[in-house]
Short mmCIF file of C-alpha atoms in Angstrom, two decimals:
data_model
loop_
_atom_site.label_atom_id
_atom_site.label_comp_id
_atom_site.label_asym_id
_atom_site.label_seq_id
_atom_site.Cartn_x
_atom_site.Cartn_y
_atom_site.Cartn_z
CA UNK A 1 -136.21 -27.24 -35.52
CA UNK A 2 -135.67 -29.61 -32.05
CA UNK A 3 -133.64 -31.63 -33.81
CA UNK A 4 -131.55 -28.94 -36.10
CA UNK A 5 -130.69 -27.32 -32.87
CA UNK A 6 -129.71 -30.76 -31.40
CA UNK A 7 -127.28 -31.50 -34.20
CA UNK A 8 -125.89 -27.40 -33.57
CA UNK A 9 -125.35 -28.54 -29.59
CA UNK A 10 -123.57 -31.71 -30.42
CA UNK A 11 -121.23 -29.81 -32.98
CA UNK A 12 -120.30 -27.19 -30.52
CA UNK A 13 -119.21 -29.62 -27.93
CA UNK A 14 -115.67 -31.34 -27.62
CA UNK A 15 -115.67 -34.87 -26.71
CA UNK A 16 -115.44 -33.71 -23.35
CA UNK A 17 -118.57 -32.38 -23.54
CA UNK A 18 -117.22 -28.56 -23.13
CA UNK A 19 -118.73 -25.99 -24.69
CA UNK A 20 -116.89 -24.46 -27.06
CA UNK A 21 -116.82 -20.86 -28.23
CA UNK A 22 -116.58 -19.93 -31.82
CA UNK A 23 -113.30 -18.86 -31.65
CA UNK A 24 -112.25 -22.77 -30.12
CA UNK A 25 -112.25 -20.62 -26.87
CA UNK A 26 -113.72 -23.16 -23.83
CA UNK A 27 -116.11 -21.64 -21.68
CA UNK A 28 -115.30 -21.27 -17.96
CA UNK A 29 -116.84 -24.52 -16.03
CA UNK A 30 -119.37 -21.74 -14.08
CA UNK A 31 -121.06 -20.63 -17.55
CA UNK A 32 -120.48 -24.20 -18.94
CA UNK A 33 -122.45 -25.13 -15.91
CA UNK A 34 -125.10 -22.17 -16.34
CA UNK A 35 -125.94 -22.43 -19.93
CA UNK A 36 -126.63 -26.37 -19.92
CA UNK A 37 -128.96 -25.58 -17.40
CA UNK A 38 -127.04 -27.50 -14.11
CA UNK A 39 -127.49 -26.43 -10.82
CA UNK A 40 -125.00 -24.44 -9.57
CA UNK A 41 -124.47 -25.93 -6.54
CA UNK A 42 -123.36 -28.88 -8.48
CA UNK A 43 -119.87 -26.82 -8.13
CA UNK A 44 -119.87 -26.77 -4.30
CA UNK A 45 -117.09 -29.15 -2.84
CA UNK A 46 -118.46 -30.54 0.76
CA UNK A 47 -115.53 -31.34 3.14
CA UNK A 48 -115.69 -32.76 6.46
CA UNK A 49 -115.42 -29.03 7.98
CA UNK A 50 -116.59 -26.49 5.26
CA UNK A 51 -119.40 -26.47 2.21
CA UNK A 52 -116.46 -24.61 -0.35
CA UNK A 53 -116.11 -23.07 -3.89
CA UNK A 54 -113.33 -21.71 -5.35
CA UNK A 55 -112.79 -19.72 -8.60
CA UNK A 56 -108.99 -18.73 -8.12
CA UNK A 57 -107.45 -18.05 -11.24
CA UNK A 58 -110.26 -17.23 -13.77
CA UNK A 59 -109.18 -13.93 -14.63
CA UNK A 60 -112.71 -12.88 -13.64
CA UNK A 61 -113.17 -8.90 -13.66
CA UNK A 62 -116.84 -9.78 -12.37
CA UNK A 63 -118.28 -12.44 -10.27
CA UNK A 64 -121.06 -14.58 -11.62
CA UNK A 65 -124.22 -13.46 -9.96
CA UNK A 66 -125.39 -16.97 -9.19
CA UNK A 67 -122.91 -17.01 -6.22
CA UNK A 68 -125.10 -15.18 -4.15
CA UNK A 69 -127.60 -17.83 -3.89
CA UNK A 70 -125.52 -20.45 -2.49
CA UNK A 71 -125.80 -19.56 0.82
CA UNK A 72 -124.50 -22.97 2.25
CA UNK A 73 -120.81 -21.64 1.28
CA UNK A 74 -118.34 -21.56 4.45
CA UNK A 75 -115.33 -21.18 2.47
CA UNK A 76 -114.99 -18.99 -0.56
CA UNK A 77 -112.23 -18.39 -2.68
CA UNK A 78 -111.86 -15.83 -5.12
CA UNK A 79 -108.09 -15.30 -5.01
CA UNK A 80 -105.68 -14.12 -8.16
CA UNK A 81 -108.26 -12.96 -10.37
CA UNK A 82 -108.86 -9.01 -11.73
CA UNK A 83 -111.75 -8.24 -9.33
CA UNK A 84 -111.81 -4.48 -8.70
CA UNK A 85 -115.26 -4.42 -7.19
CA UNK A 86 -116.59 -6.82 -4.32
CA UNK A 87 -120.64 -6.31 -4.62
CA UNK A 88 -122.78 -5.66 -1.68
CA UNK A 89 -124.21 -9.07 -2.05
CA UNK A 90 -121.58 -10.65 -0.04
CA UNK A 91 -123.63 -10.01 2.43
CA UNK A 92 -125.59 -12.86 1.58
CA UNK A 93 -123.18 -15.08 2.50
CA UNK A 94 -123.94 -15.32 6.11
CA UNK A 95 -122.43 -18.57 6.54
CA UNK A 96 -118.96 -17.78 5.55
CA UNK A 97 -115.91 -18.98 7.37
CA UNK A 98 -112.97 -18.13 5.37
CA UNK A 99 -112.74 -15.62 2.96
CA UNK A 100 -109.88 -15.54 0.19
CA UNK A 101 -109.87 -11.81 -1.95
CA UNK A 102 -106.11 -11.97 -1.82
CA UNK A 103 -104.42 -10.78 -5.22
CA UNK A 104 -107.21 -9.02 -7.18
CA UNK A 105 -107.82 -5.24 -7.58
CA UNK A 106 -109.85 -4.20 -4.74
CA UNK A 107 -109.97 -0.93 -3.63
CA UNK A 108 -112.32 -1.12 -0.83
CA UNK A 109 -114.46 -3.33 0.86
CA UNK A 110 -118.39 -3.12 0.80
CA UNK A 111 -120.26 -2.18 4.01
CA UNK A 112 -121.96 -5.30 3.93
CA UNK A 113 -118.61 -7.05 5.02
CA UNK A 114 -120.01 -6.21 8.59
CA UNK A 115 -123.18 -8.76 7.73
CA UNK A 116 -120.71 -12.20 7.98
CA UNK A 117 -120.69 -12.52 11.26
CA UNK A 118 -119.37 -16.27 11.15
CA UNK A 119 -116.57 -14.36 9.36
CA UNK A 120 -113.04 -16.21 10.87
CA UNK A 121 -110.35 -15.90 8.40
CA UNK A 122 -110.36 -13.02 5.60
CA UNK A 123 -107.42 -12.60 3.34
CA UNK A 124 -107.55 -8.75 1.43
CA UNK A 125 -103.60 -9.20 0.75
CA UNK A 126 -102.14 -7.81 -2.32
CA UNK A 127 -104.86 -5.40 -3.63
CA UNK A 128 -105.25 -1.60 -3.92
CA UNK A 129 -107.12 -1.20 -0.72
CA UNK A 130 -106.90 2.29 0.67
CA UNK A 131 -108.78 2.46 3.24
CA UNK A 132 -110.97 -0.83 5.48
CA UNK A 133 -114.61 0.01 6.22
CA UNK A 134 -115.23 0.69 9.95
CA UNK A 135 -118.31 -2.11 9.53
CA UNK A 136 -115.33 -4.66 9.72
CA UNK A 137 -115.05 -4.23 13.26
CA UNK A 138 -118.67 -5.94 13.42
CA UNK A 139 -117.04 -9.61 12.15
CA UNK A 140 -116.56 -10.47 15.77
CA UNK A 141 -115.82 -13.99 15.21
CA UNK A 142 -112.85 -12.61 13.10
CA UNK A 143 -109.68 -14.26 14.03
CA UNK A 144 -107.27 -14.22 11.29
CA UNK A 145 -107.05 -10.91 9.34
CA UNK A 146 -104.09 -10.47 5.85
CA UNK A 147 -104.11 -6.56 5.07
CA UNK A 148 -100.65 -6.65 3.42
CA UNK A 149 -99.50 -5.39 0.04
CA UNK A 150 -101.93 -2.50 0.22
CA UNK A 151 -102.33 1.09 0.06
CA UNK A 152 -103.21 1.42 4.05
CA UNK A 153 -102.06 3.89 5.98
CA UNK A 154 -104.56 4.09 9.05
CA UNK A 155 -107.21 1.51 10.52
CA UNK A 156 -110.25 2.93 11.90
CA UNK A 157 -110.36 3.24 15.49
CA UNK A 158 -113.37 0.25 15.79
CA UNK A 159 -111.02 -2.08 15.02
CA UNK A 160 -110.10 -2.58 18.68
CA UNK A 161 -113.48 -4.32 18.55
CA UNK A 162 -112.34 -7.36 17.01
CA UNK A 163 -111.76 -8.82 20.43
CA UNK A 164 -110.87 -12.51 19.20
CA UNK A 165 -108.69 -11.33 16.22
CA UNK A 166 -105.18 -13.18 17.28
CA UNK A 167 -103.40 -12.79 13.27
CA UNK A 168 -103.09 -9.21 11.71
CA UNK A 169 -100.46 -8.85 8.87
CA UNK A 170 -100.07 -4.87 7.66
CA UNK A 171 -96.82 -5.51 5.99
CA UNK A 172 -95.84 -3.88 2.69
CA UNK A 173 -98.67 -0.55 3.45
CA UNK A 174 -98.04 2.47 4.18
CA UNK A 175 -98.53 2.95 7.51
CA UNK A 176 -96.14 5.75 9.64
CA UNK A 177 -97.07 3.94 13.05
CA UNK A 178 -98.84 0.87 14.43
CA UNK A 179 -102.57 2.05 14.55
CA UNK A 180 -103.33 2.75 18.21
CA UNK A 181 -106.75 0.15 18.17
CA UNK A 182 -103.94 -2.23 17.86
CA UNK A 183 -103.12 -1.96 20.87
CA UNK A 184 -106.50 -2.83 22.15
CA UNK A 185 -106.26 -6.57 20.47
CA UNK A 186 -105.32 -8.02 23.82
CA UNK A 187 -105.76 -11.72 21.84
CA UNK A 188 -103.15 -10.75 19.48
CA UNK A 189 -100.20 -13.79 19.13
CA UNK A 190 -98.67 -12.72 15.50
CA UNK A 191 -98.15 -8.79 13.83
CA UNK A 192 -96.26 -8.29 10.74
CA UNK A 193 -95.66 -4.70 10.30
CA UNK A 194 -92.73 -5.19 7.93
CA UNK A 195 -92.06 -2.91 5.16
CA UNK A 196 -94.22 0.30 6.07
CA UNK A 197 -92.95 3.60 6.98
CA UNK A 198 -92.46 3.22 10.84
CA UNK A 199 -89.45 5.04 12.52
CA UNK A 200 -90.89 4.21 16.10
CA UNK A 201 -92.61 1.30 18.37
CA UNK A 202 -94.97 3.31 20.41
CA UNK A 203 -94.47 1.91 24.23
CA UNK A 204 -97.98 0.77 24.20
CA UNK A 205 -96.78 -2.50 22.59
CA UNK A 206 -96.08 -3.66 25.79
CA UNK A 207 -100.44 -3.98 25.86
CA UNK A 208 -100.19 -6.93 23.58
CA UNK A 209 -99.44 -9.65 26.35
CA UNK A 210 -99.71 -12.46 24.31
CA UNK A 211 -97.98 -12.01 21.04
CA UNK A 212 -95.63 -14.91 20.50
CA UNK A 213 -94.50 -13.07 16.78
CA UNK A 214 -93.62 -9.92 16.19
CA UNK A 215 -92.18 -8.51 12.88
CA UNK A 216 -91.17 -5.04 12.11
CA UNK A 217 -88.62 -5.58 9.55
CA UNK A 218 -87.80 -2.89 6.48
CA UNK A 219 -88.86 -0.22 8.60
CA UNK A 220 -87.17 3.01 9.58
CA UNK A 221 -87.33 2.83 13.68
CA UNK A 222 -84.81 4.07 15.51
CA UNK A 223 -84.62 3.30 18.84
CA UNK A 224 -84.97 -0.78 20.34
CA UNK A 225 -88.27 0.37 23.09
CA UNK A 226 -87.90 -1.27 26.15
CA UNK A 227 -91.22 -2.21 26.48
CA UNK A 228 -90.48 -4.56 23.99
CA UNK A 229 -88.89 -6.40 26.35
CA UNK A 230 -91.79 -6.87 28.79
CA UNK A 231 -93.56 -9.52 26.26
CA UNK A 232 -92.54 -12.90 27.56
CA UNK A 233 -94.64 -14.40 25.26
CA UNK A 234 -92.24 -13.08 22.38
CA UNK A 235 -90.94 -16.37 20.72
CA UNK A 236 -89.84 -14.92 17.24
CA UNK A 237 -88.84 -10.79 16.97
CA UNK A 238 -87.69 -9.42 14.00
CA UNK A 239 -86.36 -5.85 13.47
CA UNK A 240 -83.65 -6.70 10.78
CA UNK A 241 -83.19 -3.87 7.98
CA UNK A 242 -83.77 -0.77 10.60
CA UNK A 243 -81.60 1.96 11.99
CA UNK A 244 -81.31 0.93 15.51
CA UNK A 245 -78.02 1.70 17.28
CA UNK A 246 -78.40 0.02 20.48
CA UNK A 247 -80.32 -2.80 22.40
CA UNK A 248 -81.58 -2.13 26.25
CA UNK A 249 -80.36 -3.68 28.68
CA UNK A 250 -83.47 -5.69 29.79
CA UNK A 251 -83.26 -7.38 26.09
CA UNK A 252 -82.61 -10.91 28.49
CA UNK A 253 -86.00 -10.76 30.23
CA UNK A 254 -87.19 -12.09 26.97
CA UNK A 255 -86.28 -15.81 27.99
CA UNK A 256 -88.34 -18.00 25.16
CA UNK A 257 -86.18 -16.13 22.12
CA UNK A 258 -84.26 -19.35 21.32
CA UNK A 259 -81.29 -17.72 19.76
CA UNK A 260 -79.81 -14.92 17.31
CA UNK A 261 -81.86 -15.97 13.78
CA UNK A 262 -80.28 -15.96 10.69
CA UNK A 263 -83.38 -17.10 8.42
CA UNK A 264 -86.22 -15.37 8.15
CA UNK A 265 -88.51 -17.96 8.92
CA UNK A 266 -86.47 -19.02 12.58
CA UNK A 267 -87.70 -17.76 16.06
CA UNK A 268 -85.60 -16.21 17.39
CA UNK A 269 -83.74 -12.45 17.34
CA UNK A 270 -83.44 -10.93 14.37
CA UNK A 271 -81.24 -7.84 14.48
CA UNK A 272 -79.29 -7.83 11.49
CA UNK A 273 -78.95 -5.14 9.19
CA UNK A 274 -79.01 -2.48 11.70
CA UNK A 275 -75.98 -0.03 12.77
CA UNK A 276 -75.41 -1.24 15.77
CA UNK A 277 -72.60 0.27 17.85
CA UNK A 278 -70.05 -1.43 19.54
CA UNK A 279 -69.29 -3.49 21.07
CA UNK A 280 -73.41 -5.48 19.89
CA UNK A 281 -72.10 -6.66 16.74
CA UNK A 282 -69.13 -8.88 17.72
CA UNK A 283 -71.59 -10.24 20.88
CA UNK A 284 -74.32 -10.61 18.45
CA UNK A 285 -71.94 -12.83 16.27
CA UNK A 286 -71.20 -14.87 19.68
CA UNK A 287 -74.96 -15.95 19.85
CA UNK A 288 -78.10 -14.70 22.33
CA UNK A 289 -76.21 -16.03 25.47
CA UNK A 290 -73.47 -14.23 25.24
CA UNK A 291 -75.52 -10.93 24.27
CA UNK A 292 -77.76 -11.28 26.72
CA UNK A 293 -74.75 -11.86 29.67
CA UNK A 294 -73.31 -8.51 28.37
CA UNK A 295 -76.46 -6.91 28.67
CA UNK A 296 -77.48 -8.28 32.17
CA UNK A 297 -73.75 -7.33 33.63
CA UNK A 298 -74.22 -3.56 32.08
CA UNK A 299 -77.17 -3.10 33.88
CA UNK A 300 -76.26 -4.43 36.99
CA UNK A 301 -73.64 -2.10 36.57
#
């Protein structure tokens, strides 16, 4: 019998040593790993920084439950698979640094979320979410935070809890204005609120001392707020592809904007796309100092 079931093992493998389904279908290297009885943890990868494991790609629409033993994992990546649930028994994961879900089909995040609290970096980008669990706001630690390509259209209000978050991308939701506990994220350097539904800035944006990046492009907004221009910090603003007519005059106390940007990925202005009256679009043409001079004589004016 031992040895009948020896000779049926060494038949089924390729000279790789794979398993091999009946079909000549390989098994994925986590069950391949399972069934010959390895230890799972065999799979971890142990970098100078993080204890990782990665499964992107697998065109898993369930993870394997032996994850949630390996509670050494920092970094966990489960990115571009089918994934429409994400079981409580994250939780487990206490340990975890950076957390990839981006590109699966979540449409919510378990409660459990709020039990990572070495949580840093979480990517929930291009799922179905339609709404974020309040327990979120309990990742304190949470500093880097992808929400885009979802079905958002509201935060919930504990998010101005997340004191050291300093990266928040909403882009491509559905959101009609920039959540108010936004505003609260006084460590904020970098918002991407690009492609949403917006058709205003609310003039508390002028709370967000620090941000160095600031997108709002493929929007709907109107009106150029002037509080805008009270964020020194600003380094790259984008508001191409809106319907604002005119810029105000304080546009030039926003000295570290380098120039008018053409490509998207250049700090700088961006203010193309938009139906600006005249005379903007000829000085915009000329380049930021010679906008800016326009704008700095018309006030004093």
């Amino acid at each position: 019998m031992g040895a009948r079931q020896s000779r049926t093992n060494s038949k089924d493998k390729d000279p790789k040593g794979m398993l091999l389904l009946r079909r000549g279908q390989k098994f994925s290297p986590w069950d391949d790993t399972v069934l010959l009885g390895r230890d799972p943890r065999s799979l971890l990868k142990r970098g100078m920084r993080h204890v990782s494991f990665s499964l992107v790609t697998k065109g898993m629409t369930d993870i394997p439950d032996f994850l949630w033993g390996l509670s050494e994992v920092q970094k966990l990546n489960l990115s571009h698979n089918q994934l429409r649930i994400l079981p409580p028994e994250v939780g487990r994961l206490s340990r975890i640094v950076v957390l990839n879900l981006c590109g699966n089909r979540l449409k919510s995040l378990p409660r459990e979320v709020s039990l990572l609290h070495s949580l840093k970096v979480l990517f929930v980008n291009m799922n179905c979410l339609t709404e974020v669990p309040a327990e979120l706001s309990l990742c304190r630690n949470l500093e880097v935070l992808s929400l885009s390509h979802n079905c958002l259209s509201q935060l919930p209000a504990s998010f101005a809890d997340l004191s050291r978050l300093r990266k928040l991308n909403l882009s491509n939701n559905y959101f009609a204005h920039i959540p108010m506990c936004v505003f609260a994220l006084k460590e904020l350097d970098f918002l991407h609120v690009g492609s949403n539904r917006l058709e205003n800035i609310a003039e508390s944006i002028q709370c967000l001392a620090s941000l160095q990046i600031f997108i709002a492009e493929s929007n709907n907004i109107h009106s150029f707020p002037r509080s805008l221009c009270l964020l020194s910090s600003l380094e790259m603003l984008n508001l191409n592809n809106n319907d604002i007519q005119t810029l105000p005059d304080e546009l030039y106390l926003l000295g570290r904007l380098a120039r008018i940007a053409w490509n998207p990925m250049d700090k700088g202005l961006h203010i193309s796309h938009n139906p600006l009256s005249k005379p903007l679009p000829e000085l915009v043409e000329g380049g930021l100092e010679m906008l800016f001079s326009y704008l700095k004589e018309k006030k004093h004016n």
